[in-house]
Short mmCIF file of C-alpha atoms in Angstrom, two decimals:
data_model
loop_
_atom_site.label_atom_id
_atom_site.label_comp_id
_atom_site.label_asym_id
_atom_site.label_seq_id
_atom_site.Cartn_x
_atom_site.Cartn_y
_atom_site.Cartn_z
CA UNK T 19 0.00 0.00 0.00
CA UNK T 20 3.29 2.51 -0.26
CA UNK T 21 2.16 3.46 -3.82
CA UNK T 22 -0.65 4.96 -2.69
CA UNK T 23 0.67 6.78 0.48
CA UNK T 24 0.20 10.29 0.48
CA UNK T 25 1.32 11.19 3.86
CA UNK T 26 2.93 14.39 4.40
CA UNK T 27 1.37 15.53 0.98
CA UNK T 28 -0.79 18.93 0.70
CA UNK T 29 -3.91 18.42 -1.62
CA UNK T 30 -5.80 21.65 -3.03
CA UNK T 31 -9.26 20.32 -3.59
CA UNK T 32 -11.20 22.74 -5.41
CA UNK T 33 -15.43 22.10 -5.30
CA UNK T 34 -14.89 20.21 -2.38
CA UNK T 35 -18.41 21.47 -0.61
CA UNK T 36 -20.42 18.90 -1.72
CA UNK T 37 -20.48 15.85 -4.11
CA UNK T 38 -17.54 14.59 -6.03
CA UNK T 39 -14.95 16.80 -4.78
CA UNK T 40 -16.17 16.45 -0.98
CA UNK T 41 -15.51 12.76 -1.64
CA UNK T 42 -11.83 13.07 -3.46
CA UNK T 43 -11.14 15.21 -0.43
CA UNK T 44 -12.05 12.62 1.67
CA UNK T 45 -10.30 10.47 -0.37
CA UNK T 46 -6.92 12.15 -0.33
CA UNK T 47 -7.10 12.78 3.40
CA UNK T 48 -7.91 8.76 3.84
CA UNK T 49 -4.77 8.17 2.48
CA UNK T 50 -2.95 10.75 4.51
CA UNK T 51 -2.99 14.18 2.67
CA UNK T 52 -4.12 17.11 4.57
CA UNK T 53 -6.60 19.54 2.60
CA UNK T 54 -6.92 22.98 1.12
CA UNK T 55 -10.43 23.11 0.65
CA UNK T 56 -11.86 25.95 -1.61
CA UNK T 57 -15.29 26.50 -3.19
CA UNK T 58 -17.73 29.85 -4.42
CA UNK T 59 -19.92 28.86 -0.75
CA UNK T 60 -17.50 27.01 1.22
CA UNK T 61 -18.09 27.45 5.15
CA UNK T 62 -15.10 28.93 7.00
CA UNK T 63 -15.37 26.44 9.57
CA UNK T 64 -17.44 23.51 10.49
CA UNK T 65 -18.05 22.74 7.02
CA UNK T 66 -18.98 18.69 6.30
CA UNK T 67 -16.32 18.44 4.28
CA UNK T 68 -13.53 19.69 6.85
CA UNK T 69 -15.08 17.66 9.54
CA UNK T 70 -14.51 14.20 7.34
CA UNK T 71 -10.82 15.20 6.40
CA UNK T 72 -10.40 16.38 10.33
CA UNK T 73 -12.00 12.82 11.40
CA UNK T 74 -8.82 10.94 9.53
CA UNK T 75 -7.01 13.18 12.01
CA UNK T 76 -5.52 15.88 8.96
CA UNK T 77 -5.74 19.30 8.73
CA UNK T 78 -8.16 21.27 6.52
CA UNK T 79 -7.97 24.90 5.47
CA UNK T 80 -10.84 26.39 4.39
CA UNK T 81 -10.94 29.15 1.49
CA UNK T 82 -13.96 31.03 -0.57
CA UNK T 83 -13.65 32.22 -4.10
CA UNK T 84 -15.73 32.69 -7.08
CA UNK T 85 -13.57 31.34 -9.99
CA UNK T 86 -16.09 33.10 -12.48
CA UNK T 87 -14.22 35.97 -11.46
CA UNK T 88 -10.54 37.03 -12.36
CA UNK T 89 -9.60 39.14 -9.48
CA UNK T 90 -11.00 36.74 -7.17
CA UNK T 91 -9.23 34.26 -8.59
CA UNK T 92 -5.66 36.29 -8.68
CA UNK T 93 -6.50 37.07 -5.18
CA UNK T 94 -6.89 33.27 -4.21
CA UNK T 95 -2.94 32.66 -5.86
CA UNK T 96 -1.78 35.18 -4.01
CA UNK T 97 -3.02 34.10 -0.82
CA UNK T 98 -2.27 30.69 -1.33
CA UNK T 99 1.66 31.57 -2.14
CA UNK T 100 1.23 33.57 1.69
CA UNK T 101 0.08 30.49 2.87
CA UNK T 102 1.58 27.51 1.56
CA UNK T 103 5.34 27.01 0.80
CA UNK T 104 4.47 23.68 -1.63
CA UNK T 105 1.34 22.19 -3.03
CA UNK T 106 1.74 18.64 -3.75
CA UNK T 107 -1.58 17.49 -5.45
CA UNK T 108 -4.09 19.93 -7.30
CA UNK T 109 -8.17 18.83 -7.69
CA UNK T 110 -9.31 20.85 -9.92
CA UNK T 111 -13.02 19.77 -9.79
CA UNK T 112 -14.91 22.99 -9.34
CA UNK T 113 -17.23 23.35 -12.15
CA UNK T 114 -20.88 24.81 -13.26
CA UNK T 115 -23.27 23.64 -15.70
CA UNK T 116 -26.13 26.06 -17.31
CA UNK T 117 -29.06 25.03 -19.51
CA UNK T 118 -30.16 26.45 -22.40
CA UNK T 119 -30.48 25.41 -26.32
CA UNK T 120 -27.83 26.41 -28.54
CA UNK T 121 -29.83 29.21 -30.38
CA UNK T 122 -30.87 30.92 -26.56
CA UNK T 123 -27.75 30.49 -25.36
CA UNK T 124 -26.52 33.61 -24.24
CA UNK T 125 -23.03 35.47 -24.09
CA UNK T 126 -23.09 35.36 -20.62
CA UNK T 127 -24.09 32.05 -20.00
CA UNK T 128 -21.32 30.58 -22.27
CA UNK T 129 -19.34 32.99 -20.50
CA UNK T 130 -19.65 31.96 -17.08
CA UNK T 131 -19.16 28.60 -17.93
CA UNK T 132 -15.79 28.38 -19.75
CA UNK T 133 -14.37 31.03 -16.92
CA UNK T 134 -15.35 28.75 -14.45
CA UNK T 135 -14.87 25.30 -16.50
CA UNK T 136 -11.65 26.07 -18.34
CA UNK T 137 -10.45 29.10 -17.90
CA UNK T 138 -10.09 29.02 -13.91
CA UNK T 139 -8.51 25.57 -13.93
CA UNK T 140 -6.17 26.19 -16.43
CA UNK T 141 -4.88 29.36 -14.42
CA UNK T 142 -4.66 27.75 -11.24
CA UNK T 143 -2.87 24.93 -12.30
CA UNK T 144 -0.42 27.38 -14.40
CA UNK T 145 0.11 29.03 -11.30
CA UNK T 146 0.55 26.03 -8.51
CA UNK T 147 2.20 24.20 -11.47
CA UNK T 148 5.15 26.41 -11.49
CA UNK T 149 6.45 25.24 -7.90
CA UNK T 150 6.00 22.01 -8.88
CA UNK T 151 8.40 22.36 -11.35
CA UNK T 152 11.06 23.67 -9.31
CA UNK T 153 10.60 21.08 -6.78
CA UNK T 154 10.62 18.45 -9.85
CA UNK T 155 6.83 16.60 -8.67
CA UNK T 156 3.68 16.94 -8.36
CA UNK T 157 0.14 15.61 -9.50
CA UNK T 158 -2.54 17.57 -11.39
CA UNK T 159 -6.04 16.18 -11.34
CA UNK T 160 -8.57 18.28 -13.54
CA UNK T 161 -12.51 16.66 -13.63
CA UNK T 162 -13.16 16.15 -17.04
CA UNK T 163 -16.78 14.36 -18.28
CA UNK T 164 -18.39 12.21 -20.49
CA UNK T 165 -18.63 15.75 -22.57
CA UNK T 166 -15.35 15.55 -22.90
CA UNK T 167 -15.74 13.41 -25.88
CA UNK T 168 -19.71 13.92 -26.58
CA UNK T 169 -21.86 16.46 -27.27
CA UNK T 170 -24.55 16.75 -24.86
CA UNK T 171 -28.73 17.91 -25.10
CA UNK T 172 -28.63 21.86 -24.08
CA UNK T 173 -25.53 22.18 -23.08
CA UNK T 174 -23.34 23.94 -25.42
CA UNK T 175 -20.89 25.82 -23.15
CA UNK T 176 -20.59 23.08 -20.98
CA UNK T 177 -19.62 20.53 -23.47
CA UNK T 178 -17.25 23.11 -25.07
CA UNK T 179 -15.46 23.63 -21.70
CA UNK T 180 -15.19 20.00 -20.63
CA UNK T 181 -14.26 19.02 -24.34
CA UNK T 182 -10.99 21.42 -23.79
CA UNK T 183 -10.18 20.22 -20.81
CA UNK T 184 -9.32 16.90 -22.33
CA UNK T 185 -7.22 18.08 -24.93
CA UNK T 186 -5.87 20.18 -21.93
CA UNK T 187 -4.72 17.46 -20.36
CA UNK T 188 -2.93 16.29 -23.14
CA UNK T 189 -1.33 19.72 -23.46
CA UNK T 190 0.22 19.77 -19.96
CA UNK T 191 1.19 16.61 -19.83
CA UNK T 192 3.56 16.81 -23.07
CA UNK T 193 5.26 19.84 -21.42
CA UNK T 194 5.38 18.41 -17.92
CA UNK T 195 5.62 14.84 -17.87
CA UNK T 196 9.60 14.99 -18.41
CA UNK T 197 9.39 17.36 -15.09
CA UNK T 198 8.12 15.10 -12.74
CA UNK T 199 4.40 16.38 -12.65
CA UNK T 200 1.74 14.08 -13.58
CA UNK T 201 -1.25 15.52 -14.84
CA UNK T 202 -4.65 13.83 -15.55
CA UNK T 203 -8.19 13.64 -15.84
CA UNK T 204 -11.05 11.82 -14.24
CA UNK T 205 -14.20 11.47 -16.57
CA UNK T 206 -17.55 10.92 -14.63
CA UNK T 207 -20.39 9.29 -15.77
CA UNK T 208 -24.45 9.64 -15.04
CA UNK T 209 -23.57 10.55 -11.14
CA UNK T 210 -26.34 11.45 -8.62
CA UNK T 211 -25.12 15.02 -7.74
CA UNK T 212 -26.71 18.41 -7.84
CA UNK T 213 -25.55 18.66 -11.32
CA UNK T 214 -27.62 16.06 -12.97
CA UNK T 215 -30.47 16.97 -11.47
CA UNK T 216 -32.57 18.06 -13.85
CA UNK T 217 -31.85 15.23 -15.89
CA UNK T 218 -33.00 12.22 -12.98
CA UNK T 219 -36.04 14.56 -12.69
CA UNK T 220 -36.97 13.85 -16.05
CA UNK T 221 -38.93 10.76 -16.15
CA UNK T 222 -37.77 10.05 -19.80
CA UNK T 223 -34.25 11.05 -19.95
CA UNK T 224 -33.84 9.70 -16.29
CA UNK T 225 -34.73 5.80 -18.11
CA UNK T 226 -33.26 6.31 -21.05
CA UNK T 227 -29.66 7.32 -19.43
CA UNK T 228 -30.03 4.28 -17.04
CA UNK T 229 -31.06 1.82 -19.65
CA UNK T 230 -27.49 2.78 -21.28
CA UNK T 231 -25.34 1.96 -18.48
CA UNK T 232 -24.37 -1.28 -18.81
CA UNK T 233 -23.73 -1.29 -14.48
CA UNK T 234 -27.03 -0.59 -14.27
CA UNK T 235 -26.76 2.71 -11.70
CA UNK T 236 -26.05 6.09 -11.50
CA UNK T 237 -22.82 6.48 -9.91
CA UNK T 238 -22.34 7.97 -6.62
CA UNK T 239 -19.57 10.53 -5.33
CA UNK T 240 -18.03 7.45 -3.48
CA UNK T 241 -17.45 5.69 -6.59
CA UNK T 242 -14.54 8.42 -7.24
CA UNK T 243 -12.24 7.96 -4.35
CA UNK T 244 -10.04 5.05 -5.51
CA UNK T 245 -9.28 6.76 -8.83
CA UNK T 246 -8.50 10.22 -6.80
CA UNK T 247 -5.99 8.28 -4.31
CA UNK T 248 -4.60 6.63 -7.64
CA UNK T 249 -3.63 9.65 -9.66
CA UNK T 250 -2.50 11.59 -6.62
CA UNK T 251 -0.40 8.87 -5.43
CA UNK T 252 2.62 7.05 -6.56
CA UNK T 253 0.77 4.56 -8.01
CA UNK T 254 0.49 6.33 -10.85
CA UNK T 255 4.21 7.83 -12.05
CA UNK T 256 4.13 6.44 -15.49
CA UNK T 257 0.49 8.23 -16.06
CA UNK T 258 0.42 11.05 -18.10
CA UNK T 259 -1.83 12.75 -20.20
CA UNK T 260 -5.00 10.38 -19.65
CA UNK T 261 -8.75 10.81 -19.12
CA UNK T 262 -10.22 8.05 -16.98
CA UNK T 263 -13.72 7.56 -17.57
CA UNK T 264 -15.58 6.38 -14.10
CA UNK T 265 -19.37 5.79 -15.74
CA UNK T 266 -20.59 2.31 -15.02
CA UNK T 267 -19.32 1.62 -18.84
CA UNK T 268 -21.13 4.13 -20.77
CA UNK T 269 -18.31 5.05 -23.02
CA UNK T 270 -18.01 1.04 -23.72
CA UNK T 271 -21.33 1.00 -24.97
#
């Protein structure tokens, strides 16, 4: 169980309030990482999320920013270089998701999306990225989708941002892989989170998205830990430049 060791190790999870990235924080502090926490509404203490990192006895900083925003998120860098001498693993799992069909979907919808979606992550992992390559390691984690290689109902901006990220991914990883930073992607499925919604309160897209996964579920934040520990860890030094997919086997199909 070495490999997957992360004692000692700092993890910036970003999105960590709820969902997916409360559960890779969990995750990562399981394993022995102690946890920058940051999301748009995260609680400056007494949060669920820094309770279940503090329960595996690690620390948990909490931090609010709006990563639709520039300045707040130059303003987040900055503090963070106050703060921390060395980031070991970035999460960048913070995302949004808006509605609308292509031909009413606004400026500022699109927007909002790809500054929060592509824009933000990319930045922030520029940023923390550049210690990293001083110190010769780290591990980049970006949350990617199953947009990241389809098309989506109503959800142009979304699709666009998630379908860079992949290709993002690949871009890093050329430049940084002979540095000692591994950088990644996890894809998820049909998951029961805030985001999908919507979609399991639709009676007809709700059956028609479970009849295609061949596990026969939607997923649940849990089902994302393993994969986090993986990438973060040693486990996974020869990984570079890959999107896992974690969806029950939708892509298979």
């Amino acid at each position: 169980m070495k490999y997957f060791d992360l004692t000692g190790k700092i993890a910036l999870v970003t999105g960590c309030k709820r969902g997916i990235g409360k559960a890779m924080a969990e995750a990562l502090a399981e394993a022995g990482a102690d946890i920058i926490g940051v999301s748009a509404s995260l609680e400056a203490s007494n949060s669920a999320v820094a309770k279940a990192v503090e329960s595996y006895g690690r620390k948990f900083w909490a931090y609010q920013t709006d990563f639709s925003n520039r300045e707040s998120l130059y303003a987040f860098i900055t503090q963070l270089r106050k703060d921390f001498a060395a980031i070991d693993i970035l999460v960048n799992n913070a995302g949004t998701i808006l509605r609308a069909p292509v031909a009413e979907h606004p400026d500022e919808m699109w927007d909002n999306v790809l500054n929060v979606n592509l824009n933000a992550p990319f930045i922030l992992s520029r940023e923390v990225g550049k210690s990293m390559i001083v110190r010769g390691s780290g591990k980049i984690i970006f949350t990617a989708s199953l947009l990241t290689f389809q098309g989506g109902i109503n959800v142009p901006s979304y699709a666009a941002s998630k379908g860079a990220l992949g290709s993002l991914v690949k871009a890093f990883a050329n430049e940084w892989a002979a540095k000692g930073i591994n950088v990644n992607a996890i894809a998820p499925g049909y998951i029961a989170t805030d985001n999908t919604e919507a979609l399991r309160n639709d009676s007809n897209r709700a059956k028609s998205i479970l009849e295609r996964i061949p596990a026969g579920r939607w997923g649940e934040p849990a089902d994302f830990k393993g994969v986090t520990v993986f990438l973060a860890s040693a486990a996974s030094n020869y990984v570079h430049g890959t999107v896992v997919t974690v969806d029950g086997g939708w892509m298979g199909r």
